[in-house]
mmCIF file of C-alpha atoms in Angstrom:
data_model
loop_
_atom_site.group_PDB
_atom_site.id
_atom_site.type_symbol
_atom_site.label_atom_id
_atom_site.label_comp_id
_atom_site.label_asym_id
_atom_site.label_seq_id
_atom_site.Cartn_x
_atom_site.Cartn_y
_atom_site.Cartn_z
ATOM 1 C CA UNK B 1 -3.338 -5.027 15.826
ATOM 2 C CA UNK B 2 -5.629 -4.888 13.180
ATOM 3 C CA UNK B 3 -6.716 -7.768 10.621
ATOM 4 C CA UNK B 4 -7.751 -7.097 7.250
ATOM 5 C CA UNK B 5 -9.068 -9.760 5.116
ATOM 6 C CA UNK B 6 -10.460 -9.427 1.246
ATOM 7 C CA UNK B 7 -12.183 -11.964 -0.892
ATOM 8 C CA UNK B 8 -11.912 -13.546 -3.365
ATOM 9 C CA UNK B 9 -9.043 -13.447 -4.112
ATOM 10 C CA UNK B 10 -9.049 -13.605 -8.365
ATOM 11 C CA UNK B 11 -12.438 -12.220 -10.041
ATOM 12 C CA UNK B 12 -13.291 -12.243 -13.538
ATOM 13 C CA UNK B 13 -16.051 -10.714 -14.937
ATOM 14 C CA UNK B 14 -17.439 -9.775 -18.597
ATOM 15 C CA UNK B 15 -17.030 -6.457 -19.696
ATOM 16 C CA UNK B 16 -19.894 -4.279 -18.687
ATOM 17 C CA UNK B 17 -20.915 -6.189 -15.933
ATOM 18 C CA UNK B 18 -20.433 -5.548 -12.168
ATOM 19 C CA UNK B 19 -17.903 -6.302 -10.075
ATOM 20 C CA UNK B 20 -17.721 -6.717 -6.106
ATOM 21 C CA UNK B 21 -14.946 -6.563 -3.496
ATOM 22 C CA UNK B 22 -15.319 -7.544 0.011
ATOM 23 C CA UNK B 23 -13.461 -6.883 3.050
ATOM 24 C CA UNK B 24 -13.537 -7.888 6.692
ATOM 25 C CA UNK B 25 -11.569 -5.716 9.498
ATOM 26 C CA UNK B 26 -10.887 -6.594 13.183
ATOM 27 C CA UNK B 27 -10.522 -3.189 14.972
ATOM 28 C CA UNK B 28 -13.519 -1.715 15.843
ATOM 29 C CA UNK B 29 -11.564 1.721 15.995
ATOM 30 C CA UNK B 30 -10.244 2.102 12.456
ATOM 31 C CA UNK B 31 -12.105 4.838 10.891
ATOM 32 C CA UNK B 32 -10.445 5.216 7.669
ATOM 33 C CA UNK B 33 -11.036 2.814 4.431
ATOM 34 C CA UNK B 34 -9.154 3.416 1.468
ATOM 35 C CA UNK B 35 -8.908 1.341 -1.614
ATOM 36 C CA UNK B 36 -6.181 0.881 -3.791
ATOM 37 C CA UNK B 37 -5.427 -0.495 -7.612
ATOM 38 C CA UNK B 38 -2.110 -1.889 -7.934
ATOM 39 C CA UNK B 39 -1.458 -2.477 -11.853
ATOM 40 C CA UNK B 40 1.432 -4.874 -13.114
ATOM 41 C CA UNK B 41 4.892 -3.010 -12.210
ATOM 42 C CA UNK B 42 3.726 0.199 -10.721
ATOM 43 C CA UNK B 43 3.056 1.271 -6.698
ATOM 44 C CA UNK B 44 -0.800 0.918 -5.812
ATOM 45 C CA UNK B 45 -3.334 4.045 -6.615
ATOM 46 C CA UNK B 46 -5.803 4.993 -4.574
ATOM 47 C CA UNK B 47 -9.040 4.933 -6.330
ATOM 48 C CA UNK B 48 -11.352 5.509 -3.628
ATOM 49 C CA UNK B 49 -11.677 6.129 0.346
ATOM 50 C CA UNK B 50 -14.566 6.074 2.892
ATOM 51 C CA UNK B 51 -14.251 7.378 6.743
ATOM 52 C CA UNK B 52 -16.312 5.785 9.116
ATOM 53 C CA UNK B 53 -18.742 8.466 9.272
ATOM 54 C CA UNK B 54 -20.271 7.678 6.484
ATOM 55 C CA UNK B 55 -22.036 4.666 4.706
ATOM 56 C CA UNK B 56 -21.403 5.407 1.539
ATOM 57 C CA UNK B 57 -19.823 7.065 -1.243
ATOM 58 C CA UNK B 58 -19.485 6.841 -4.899
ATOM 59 C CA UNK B 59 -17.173 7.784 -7.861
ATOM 60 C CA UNK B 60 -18.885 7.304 -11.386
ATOM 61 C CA UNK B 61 -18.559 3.891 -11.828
ATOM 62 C CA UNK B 62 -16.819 3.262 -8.474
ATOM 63 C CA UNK B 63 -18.945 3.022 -4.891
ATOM 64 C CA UNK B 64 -17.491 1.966 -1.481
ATOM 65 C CA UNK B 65 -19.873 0.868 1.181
ATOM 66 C CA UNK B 66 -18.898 0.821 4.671
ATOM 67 C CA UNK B 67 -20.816 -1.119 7.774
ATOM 68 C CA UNK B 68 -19.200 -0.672 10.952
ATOM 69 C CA UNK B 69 -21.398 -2.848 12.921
ATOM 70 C CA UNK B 70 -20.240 -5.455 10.745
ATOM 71 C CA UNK B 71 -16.967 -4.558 10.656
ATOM 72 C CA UNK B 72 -16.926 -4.885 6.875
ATOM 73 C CA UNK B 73 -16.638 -2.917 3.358
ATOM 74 C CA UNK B 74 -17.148 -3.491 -0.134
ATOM 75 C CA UNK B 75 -15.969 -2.030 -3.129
ATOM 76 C CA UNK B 76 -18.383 -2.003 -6.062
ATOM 77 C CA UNK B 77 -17.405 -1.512 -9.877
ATOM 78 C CA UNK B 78 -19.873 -0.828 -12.528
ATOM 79 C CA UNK B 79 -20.125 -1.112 -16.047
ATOM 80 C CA UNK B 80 -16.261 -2.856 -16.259
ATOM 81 C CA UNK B 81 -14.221 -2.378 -18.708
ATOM 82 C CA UNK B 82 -10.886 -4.124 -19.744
ATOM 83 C CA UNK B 83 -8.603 -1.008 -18.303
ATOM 84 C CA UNK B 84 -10.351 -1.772 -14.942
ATOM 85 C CA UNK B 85 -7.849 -5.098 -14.912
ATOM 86 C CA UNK B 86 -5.340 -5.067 -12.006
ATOM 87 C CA UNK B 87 -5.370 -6.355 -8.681
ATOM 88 C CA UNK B 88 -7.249 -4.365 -6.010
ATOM 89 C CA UNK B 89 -6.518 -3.508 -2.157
ATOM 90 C CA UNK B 90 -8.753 -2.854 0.971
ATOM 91 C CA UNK B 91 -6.866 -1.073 4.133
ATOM 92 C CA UNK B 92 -7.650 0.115 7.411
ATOM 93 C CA UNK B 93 -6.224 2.450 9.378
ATOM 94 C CA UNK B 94 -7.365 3.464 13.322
ATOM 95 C CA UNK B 95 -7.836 7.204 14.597
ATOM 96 C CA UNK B 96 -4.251 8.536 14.804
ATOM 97 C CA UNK B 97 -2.673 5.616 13.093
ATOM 98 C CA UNK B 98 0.210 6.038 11.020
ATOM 99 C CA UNK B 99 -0.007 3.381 9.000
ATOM 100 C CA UNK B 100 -2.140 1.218 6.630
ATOM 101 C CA UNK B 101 -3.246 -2.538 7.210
ATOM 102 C CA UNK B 102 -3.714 -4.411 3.733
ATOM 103 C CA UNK B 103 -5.562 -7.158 2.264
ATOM 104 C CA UNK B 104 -4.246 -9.723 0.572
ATOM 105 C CA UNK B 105 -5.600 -8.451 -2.867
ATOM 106 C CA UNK B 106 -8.291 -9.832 -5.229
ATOM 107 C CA UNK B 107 -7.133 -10.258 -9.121
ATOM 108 C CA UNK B 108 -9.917 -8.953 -11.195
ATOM 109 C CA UNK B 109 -9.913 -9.751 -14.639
ATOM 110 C CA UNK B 110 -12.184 -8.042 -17.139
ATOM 111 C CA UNK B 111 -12.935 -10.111 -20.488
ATOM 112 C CA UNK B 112 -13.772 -8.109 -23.196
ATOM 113 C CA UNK Q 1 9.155 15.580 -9.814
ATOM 114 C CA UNK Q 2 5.450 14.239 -10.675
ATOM 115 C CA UNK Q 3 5.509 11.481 -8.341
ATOM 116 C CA UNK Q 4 7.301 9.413 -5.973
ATOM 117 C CA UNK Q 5 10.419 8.442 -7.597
ATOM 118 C CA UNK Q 6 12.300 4.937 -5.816
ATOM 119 C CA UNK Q 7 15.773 3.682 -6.929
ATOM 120 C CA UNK Q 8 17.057 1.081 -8.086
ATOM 121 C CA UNK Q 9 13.956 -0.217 -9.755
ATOM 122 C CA UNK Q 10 15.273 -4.146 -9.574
ATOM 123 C CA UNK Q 11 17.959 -5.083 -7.329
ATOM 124 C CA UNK Q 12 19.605 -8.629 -7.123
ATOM 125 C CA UNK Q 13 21.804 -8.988 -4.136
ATOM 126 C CA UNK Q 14 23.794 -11.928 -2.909
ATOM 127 C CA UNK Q 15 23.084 -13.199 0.562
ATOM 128 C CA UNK Q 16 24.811 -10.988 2.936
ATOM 129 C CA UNK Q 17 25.385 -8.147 1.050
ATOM 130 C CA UNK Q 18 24.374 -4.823 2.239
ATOM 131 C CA UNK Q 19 21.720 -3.056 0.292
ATOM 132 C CA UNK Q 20 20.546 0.601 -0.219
ATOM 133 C CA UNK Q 21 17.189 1.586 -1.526
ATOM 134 C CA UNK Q 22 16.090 5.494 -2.045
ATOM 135 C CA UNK Q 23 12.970 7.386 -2.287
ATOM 136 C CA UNK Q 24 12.380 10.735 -3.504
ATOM 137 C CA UNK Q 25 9.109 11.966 -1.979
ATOM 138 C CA UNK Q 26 6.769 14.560 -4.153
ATOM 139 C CA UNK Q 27 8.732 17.583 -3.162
ATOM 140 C CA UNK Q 28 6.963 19.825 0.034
ATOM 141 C CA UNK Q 29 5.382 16.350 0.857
ATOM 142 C CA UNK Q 30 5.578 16.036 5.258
ATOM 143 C CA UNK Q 31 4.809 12.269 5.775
ATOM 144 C CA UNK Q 32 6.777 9.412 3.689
ATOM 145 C CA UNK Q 33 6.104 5.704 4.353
ATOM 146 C CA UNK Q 34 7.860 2.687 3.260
ATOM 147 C CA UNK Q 35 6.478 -0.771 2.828
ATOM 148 C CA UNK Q 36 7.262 -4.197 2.099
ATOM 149 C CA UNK Q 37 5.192 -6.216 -0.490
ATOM 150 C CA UNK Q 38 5.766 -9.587 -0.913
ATOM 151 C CA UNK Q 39 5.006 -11.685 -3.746
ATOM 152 C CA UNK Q 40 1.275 -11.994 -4.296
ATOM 153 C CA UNK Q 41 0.473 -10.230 -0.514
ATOM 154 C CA UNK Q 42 -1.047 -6.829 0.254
ATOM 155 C CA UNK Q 43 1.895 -4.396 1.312
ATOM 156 C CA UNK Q 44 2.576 -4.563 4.790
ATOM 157 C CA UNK Q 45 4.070 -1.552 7.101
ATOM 158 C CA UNK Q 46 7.976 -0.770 8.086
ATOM 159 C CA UNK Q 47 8.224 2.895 8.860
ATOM 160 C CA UNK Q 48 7.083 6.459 9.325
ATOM 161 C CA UNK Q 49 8.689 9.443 8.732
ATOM 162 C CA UNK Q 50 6.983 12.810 9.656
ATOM 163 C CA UNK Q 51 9.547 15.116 7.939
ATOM 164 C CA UNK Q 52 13.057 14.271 9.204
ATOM 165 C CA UNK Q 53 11.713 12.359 12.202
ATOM 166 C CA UNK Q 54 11.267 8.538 12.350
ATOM 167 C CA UNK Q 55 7.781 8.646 14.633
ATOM 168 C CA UNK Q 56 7.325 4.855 13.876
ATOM 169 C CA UNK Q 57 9.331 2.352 13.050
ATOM 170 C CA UNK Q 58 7.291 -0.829 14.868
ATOM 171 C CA UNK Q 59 7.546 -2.951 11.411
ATOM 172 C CA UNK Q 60 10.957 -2.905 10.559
ATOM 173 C CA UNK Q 61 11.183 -6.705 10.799
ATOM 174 C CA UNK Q 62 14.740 -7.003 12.651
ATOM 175 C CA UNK Q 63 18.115 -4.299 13.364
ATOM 176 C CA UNK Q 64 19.456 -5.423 9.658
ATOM 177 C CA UNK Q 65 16.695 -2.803 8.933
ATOM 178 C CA UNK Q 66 17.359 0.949 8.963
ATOM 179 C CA UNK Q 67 15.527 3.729 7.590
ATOM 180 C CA UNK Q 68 16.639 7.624 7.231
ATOM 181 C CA UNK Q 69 15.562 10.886 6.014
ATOM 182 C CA UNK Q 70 18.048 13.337 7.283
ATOM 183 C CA UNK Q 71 17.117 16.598 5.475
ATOM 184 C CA UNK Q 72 13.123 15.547 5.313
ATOM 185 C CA UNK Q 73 12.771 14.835 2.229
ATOM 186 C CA UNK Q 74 14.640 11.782 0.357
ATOM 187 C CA UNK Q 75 14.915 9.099 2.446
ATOM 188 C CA UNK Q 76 16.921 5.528 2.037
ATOM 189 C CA UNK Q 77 16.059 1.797 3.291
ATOM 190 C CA UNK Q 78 18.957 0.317 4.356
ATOM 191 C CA UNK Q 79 19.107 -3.338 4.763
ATOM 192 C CA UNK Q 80 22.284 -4.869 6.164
ATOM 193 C CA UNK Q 81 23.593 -8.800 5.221
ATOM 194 C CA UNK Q 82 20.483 -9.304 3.369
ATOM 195 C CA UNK Q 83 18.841 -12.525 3.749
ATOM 196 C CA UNK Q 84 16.469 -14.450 1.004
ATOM 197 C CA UNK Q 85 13.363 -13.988 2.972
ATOM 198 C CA UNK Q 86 14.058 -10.163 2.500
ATOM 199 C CA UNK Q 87 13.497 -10.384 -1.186
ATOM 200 C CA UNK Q 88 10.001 -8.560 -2.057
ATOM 201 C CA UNK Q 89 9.395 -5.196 -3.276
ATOM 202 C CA UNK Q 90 10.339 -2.252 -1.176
ATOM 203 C CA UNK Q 91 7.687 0.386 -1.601
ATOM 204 C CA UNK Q 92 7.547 3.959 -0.694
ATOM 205 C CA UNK Q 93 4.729 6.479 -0.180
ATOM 206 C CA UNK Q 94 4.707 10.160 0.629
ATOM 207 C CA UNK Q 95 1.714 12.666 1.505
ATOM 208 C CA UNK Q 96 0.972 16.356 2.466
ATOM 209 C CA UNK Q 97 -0.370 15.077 5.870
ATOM 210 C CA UNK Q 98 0.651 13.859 8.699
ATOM 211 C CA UNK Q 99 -1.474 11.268 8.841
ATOM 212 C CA UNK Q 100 -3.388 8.949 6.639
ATOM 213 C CA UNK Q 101 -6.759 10.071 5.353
ATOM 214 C CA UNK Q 102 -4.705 12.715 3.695
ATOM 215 C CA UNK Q 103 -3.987 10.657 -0.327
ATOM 216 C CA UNK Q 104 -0.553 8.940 0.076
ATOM 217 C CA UNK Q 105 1.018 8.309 -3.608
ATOM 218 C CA UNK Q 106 3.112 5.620 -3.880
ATOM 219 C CA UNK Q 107 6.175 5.079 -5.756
ATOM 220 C CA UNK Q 108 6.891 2.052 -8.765
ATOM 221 C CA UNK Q 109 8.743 0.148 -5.593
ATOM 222 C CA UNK Q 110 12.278 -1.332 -5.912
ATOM 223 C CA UNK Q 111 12.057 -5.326 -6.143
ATOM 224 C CA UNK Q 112 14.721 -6.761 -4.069
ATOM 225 C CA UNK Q 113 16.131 -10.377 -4.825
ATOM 226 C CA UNK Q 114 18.356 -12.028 -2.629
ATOM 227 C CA UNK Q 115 20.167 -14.797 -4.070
#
């Protein structure tokens, strides 16, 4: 099955500066990249998503980047403010998959 | 509703005891999903529901786990004589698709502990 790691695992970063979120998958046939923010108490949020025909896409502040040679993504917040404080998710999920592999999660803390 | 609504929110359970956890879906929402999050891990994957169907239940971790949605739309975990390592919080997620790459929202979760 499918293997989804994410580092680091805790980040924390000044306000306004960037932050970066990588992640590592093992199936070569999952095609579908979401991200999620998971704040204290509440369910995660998707925040952003890339399919593996495309490199890239952006948000405002928020841009995904996708390499499937590599087999790895990155999630890329700009301009940080303290709201952008929770713990963030990669997944992966294969063509026709009904499910979601997670990482582990990567605490980022924004100081104001 | 707004969202994906779970019940009970916190749940304390003595070993062995059965438990019951519901989810009520965003309404005219086809797929629902639940998922077990351990402390301080990603959330990993029980079950699939595609309306009233179960189409996968591969990570329901033993038969003490049991997962229905009769009329397609609210669904309940069941976990018979709960053990400790089945403490962790129980999350659901529902979307219009069938299958991801359609936005899943996720409920708060209910957070099991098994004493």
């Amino acid at each position: 099955g499918e293997n989804v790691e994410q580092h680091p695992s805790t980040l924390s970063v000044q306000e306004g500066d960037s932050a970066v979120i990588k992640c590592t998958y093992s199936d070569s046939a999952s095609n579908y990249f979401p991200w999620y923010k998971q704040e204290l108490g509440k369910g995660p949020q998707l925040i952003i998503d890339i399919r593996s025909n495309v490199g890239e896409k952006k948000d405002q502040r928020i841009a995904v980047t996708l390499n499937k040679t590599a087999k790895h993504f990155s999630l890329h917040i700009t301009e940080t403010q303290p709201e952008d404080s929770a713990v963030y998710f990669c997944a992966a999920s294969g063509s026709g998959a009904n499910n979601l592999f997670f990482g582990t999660g990567t605490r980022l803390t924004v100081i104001p | 509703g707004a969202g994906v609504s779970q019940s009970p929110r916190y749940k304390v359970a003595k070993r062995g005891q059965d438990v019951a956890l519901r989810c009520d879906p965003i309404s005219g929402h086809v797929s629902l999903f639940w998922y077990q999050q351990a402390l301080g891990q990603g959330p990993e994957f029980l079950t699939y529901f595609q309306n009233e169907a179960q189409l996968d239940k591969s990570g329901l971790p033993s038969d003490r786990f049991f997962a229905e949605r009769p009329e397609g739309s609210v669904s309940t975990l069941k976990i018979q004589r709960t053990q400790q390592e089945d403490s962790a919080v129980y999350l659901c997620a529902s979307s219009t698709g069938p299958l991801w790459g359609t936005e899943a929202f996720f409920g708060q979760g209910t957070r099991l502990t098994v004493v």
